[in-house]
Coordinates of C-alpha atoms in Angstrom, one line a residue:
X1 CA 147.2 -64.5 131.5
X2 CA 147.0 -61.0 129.9
X3 CA 143.4 -59.1 129.1
X4 CA 144.4 -59.5 125.5
X5 CA 144.5 -63.1 125.7
X6 CA 141.4 -63.4 127.7
X7 CA 139.4 -61.3 125.1
X8 CA 140.7 -63.2 122.2
X9 CA 139.4 -66.7 124.2
X10 CA 136.3 -65.0 124.8
X11 CA 135.8 -64.6 120.9
X12 CA 136.2 -68.3 119.8
X13 CA 133.0 -69.6 119.1
X14 CA 131.2 -71.9 121.3
X15 CA 130.9 -74.6 118.6
X16 CA 134.8 -74.7 118.2
X17 CA 135.4 -74.8 122.0
X18 CA 132.6 -77.5 122.7
X19 CA 134.0 -79.8 119.6
X20 CA 137.6 -79.4 120.8
X21 CA 136.7 -80.3 124.3
X22 CA 134.5 -83.1 122.8
X23 CA 137.6 -84.3 120.7
X24 CA 140.0 -84.3 123.6
X25 CA 137.4 -86.5 125.7
X26 CA 137.1 -88.9 123.0
X27 CA 140.9 -89.0 122.3
X28 CA 142.0 -89.5 125.9
X29 CA 139.0 -91.9 126.4
X30 CA 140.2 -94.1 123.1
X31 CA 143.7 -94.0 124.0
X32 CA 142.9 -95.6 127.5
X33 CA 140.5 -97.9 126.1
X34 CA 142.4 -99.3 123.1
X35 CA 145.9 -99.4 124.9
X36 CA 144.8 -100.9 128.0
X37 CA 142.3 -103.4 126.8
X38 CA 145.1 -104.7 124.2
X39 CA 148.1 -104.0 125.7
X40 CA 148.0 -104.1 129.9
X41 CA 150.0 -107.0 131.5
X42 CA 148.9 -107.4 135.0
X43 CA 151.6 -107.3 137.6
X44 CA 151.6 -106.3 141.4
X45 CA 153.9 -103.4 140.8
X46 CA 151.9 -102.2 138.4
X47 CA 148.3 -102.5 140.1
X48 CA 148.3 -99.0 141.5
X49 CA 148.9 -97.5 138.0
X50 CA 145.7 -99.9 137.1
X51 CA 143.4 -98.3 139.4
X52 CA 144.7 -95.0 138.4
X53 CA 143.6 -95.5 134.7
X54 CA 140.3 -97.2 135.7
X55 CA 139.4 -94.0 137.8
X56 CA 140.3 -91.5 135.0
X57 CA 138.7 -93.8 132.5
X58 CA 135.4 -93.5 134.7
X59 CA 135.6 -89.7 134.6
X60 CA 136.2 -89.8 131.0
X61 CA 133.2 -92.1 130.5
X62 CA 131.3 -89.7 132.4
X63 CA 132.3 -87.0 129.9
X64 CA 131.2 -89.4 127.2
X65 CA 127.7 -88.8 128.4
X66 CA 128.1 -85.1 128.8
X67 CA 129.1 -84.9 125.2
X68 CA 126.0 -87.0 124.1
X69 CA 123.6 -85.0 126.7
X70 CA 124.7 -81.6 124.9
X71 CA 124.1 -83.2 121.6
X72 CA 120.5 -83.9 123.0
X73 CA 120.2 -80.3 123.7
X74 CA 121.8 -79.0 120.3
X75 CA 124.4 -77.1 122.2
X76 CA 127.5 -79.1 120.9
X77 CA 127.3 -77.9 117.4
X78 CA 124.1 -75.8 117.0
X79 CA 122.6 -76.1 113.3
X80 CA 124.0 -79.2 112.6
X81 CA 121.7 -81.8 113.6
X82 CA 123.2 -84.7 111.5
X83 CA 126.6 -84.0 113.3
X84 CA 125.4 -83.8 116.7
X85 CA 123.3 -87.1 116.1
X86 CA 126.4 -89.2 114.9
X87 CA 128.8 -87.7 117.7
X88 CA 125.9 -88.3 120.3
X89 CA 125.4 -92.0 118.9
X90 CA 129.3 -92.7 118.9
X91 CA 129.5 -91.3 122.3
X92 CA 127.0 -93.5 124.0
X93 CA 128.1 -96.4 122.0
X94 CA 131.6 -96.1 123.1
X95 CA 130.7 -95.3 126.8
X96 CA 128.3 -98.3 127.1
X97 CA 126.6 -99.6 123.9
X98 CA 123.8 -97.3 124.8
X99 CA 121.1 -96.3 122.3
X100 CA 121.1 -92.5 121.4
X101 CA 117.7 -92.7 119.6
X102 CA 116.0 -94.3 122.6
X103 CA 117.7 -91.7 125.1
X104 CA 116.8 -88.7 123.1
X105 CA 113.1 -88.4 123.8
X106 CA 113.2 -89.6 127.3
X107 CA 115.6 -86.8 128.4
X108 CA 113.3 -84.3 126.5
X109 CA 110.4 -85.7 128.4
X110 CA 112.8 -85.4 131.8
X111 CA 113.2 -81.6 131.0
X112 CA 109.6 -81.2 129.9
X113 CA 108.0 -82.6 133.7
X114 CA 111.0 -82.8 136.2
X115 CA 110.3 -84.2 139.3
X116 CA 106.9 -85.3 138.6
X117 CA 105.3 -88.7 138.1
X118 CA 105.8 -88.7 134.2
X119 CA 109.5 -87.9 134.6
X120 CA 111.3 -91.0 133.3
X121 CA 114.2 -90.1 135.3
X122 CA 112.5 -89.5 138.7
X123 CA 111.0 -92.1 141.2
X124 CA 107.9 -90.7 142.4
X125 CA 107.2 -93.8 144.6
X126 CA 110.2 -93.0 146.5
X127 CA 111.9 -89.6 145.9
X128 CA 114.4 -90.0 149.0
X129 CA 116.0 -93.1 148.9
X130 CA 119.1 -94.0 146.4
X131 CA 119.2 -97.7 146.2
X132 CA 115.3 -97.9 144.7
X133 CA 115.6 -95.0 142.8
X134 CA 118.8 -96.1 141.4
X135 CA 117.4 -99.8 140.7
X136 CA 114.4 -98.3 138.3
X137 CA 116.8 -96.1 136.7
X138 CA 119.0 -99.1 135.5
X139 CA 115.8 -100.9 134.7
X140 CA 114.8 -98.0 132.6
X141 CA 117.9 -97.5 130.7
X142 CA 119.8 -100.9 130.5
X143 CA 118.4 -103.0 127.8
X144 CA 118.7 -106.7 126.7
X145 CA 120.0 -105.0 123.1
X146 CA 122.6 -103.2 124.9
X147 CA 123.8 -106.5 126.9
X148 CA 124.0 -108.0 123.0
X149 CA 126.2 -105.2 121.7
X150 CA 128.3 -105.1 124.3
X151 CA 128.7 -109.0 123.9
X152 CA 129.5 -108.9 120.2
X153 CA 132.1 -105.9 120.7
X154 CA 133.7 -108.2 123.7
X155 CA 133.8 -111.1 121.5
X156 CA 135.5 -109.3 118.6
X157 CA 137.9 -107.8 121.0
X158 CA 139.0 -111.4 122.2
X159 CA 139.2 -112.5 118.8
X160 CA 141.7 -109.7 118.1
X161 CA 143.8 -110.9 121.2
X162 CA 142.2 -108.7 124.2
X163 CA 141.7 -110.5 127.4
X164 CA 138.4 -110.8 129.1
X165 CA 139.8 -109.6 132.4
X166 CA 141.3 -106.5 130.5
X167 CA 137.8 -105.6 128.8
X168 CA 136.1 -106.0 131.9
X169 CA 138.6 -103.7 134.0
X170 CA 139.0 -101.0 131.5
X171 CA 135.7 -101.0 129.9
X172 CA 133.1 -102.9 131.9
X173 CA 134.0 -101.2 135.5
X174 CA 134.7 -97.6 134.5
X175 CA 131.1 -97.7 132.8
X176 CA 129.3 -99.1 135.9
X177 CA 131.4 -96.6 137.9
X178 CA 130.4 -93.9 135.6
X179 CA 126.9 -95.1 135.3
X180 CA 126.9 -94.5 139.4
X181 CA 128.8 -91.1 139.3
X182 CA 126.0 -89.8 136.6
X183 CA 123.0 -91.0 138.4
X184 CA 124.1 -89.8 142.1
X185 CA 125.4 -86.5 140.8
X186 CA 123.4 -85.8 138.0
X187 CA 119.9 -87.4 139.1
X188 CA 119.4 -88.4 142.5
X189 CA 121.1 -85.4 144.4
X190 CA 120.0 -82.7 142.1
X191 CA 116.5 -84.1 142.1
X192 CA 115.8 -85.8 145.4
X193 CA 113.3 -84.3 148.0
X194 CA 114.8 -82.9 150.8
X195 CA 114.3 -80.3 153.8
X196 CA 115.6 -77.7 151.5
X197 CA 113.0 -77.8 148.8
X198 CA 113.6 -76.4 145.2
X199 CA 113.5 -73.1 143.8
X200 CA 111.3 -73.5 141.4
X201 CA 109.2 -75.6 139.0
X202 CA 112.3 -77.2 137.4
X203 CA 112.4 -79.2 141.0
X204 CA 116.3 -79.0 140.7
X205 CA 119.2 -77.9 142.9
X206 CA 122.8 -77.5 142.2
X207 CA 125.6 -79.3 144.2
X208 CA 128.7 -77.5 143.8
X209 CA 128.9 -75.8 147.1
X210 CA 131.3 -72.3 147.8
X211 CA 134.9 -71.8 148.8
X212 CA 138.0 -72.4 147.3
X213 CA 137.8 -75.4 144.6
X214 CA 134.2 -75.5 143.9
X215 CA 134.8 -75.3 140.4
X216 CA 137.2 -78.2 140.4
X217 CA 134.9 -80.5 142.5
X218 CA 131.7 -79.5 140.2
X219 CA 133.9 -80.6 136.9
X220 CA 135.4 -83.5 138.6
X221 CA 132.0 -84.7 139.9
X222 CA 130.3 -84.7 136.7
X223 CA 131.8 -82.1 134.3
X224 CA 129.3 -79.2 135.8
X225 CA 126.2 -81.2 135.1
X226 CA 125.4 -81.8 138.9
X227 CA 127.4 -78.7 140.1
X228 CA 125.0 -76.4 138.0
X229 CA 122.0 -78.8 137.6
X230 CA 119.5 -76.1 138.3
X231 CA 121.5 -73.5 135.7
X232 CA 121.5 -76.5 133.4
X233 CA 117.3 -76.7 133.3
X234 CA 117.2 -72.7 133.5
X235 CA 119.3 -72.9 130.3
X236 CA 119.4 -76.6 128.6
X237 CA 120.9 -75.0 125.5
X238 CA 124.1 -74.0 127.4
X239 CA 126.8 -76.2 126.7
X240 CA 128.4 -78.0 129.8
X241 CA 131.7 -76.1 130.1
X242 CA 129.6 -72.5 130.0
X243 CA 127.3 -73.4 132.8
X244 CA 129.2 -71.7 135.7
X245 CA 128.4 -68.3 133.4
X246 CA 124.8 -68.9 133.7
X247 CA 125.2 -68.4 137.5
X248 CA 127.4 -65.3 137.3
X249 CA 124.7 -63.9 134.6
X250 CA 121.7 -64.3 137.0

């Protein structure tokens, strides 16, 4: 890429880049969601492709959450709160029928008191173990209202001709796997107590490691949300795709 092209790309407003990336994630997720749920036919020969689609859809589901997360911080379309609220609501609803309105104050509380007993994402009683923390996290954010919404959508899909197996395989399974991925790389590993401690009062660490492929690993793990988690706490208004630049500026 020429120096001139680099300059032109860097001149593109962050909002335009964020919206374009969000549109790409949403479009890819919808294509797999609709196509696989309504058109997939199970055969032994196509089983490996189904596994691949589920894996890709899991990653894209993580992306839907990250879109909503940027909306929560006002970094997807700064100055356009209604647009961000609408996009965040859609992204969380499509991902797993989650409530954006309910998650917004909880997430800001997490940033206000990270890693403390008042942090809704932290397990003060057991700040080390994965399973107790995950169980508490799941109980806090997954509600009866969400189950009702998922059930209603599933019934609508079945009325339109989708099979329950396809709904489970291409929506429920990716959503659950994405939840685990988000929790492990975006909450537990960055905030759990360990021998290495934390750099400051944010009680957060970044996970990207070093060497070749660090950026790609960070992108695949959690859209840089885990790889640059400390940077995110230092600059919560930075969109996910710009977090590596926070490191370079320090």
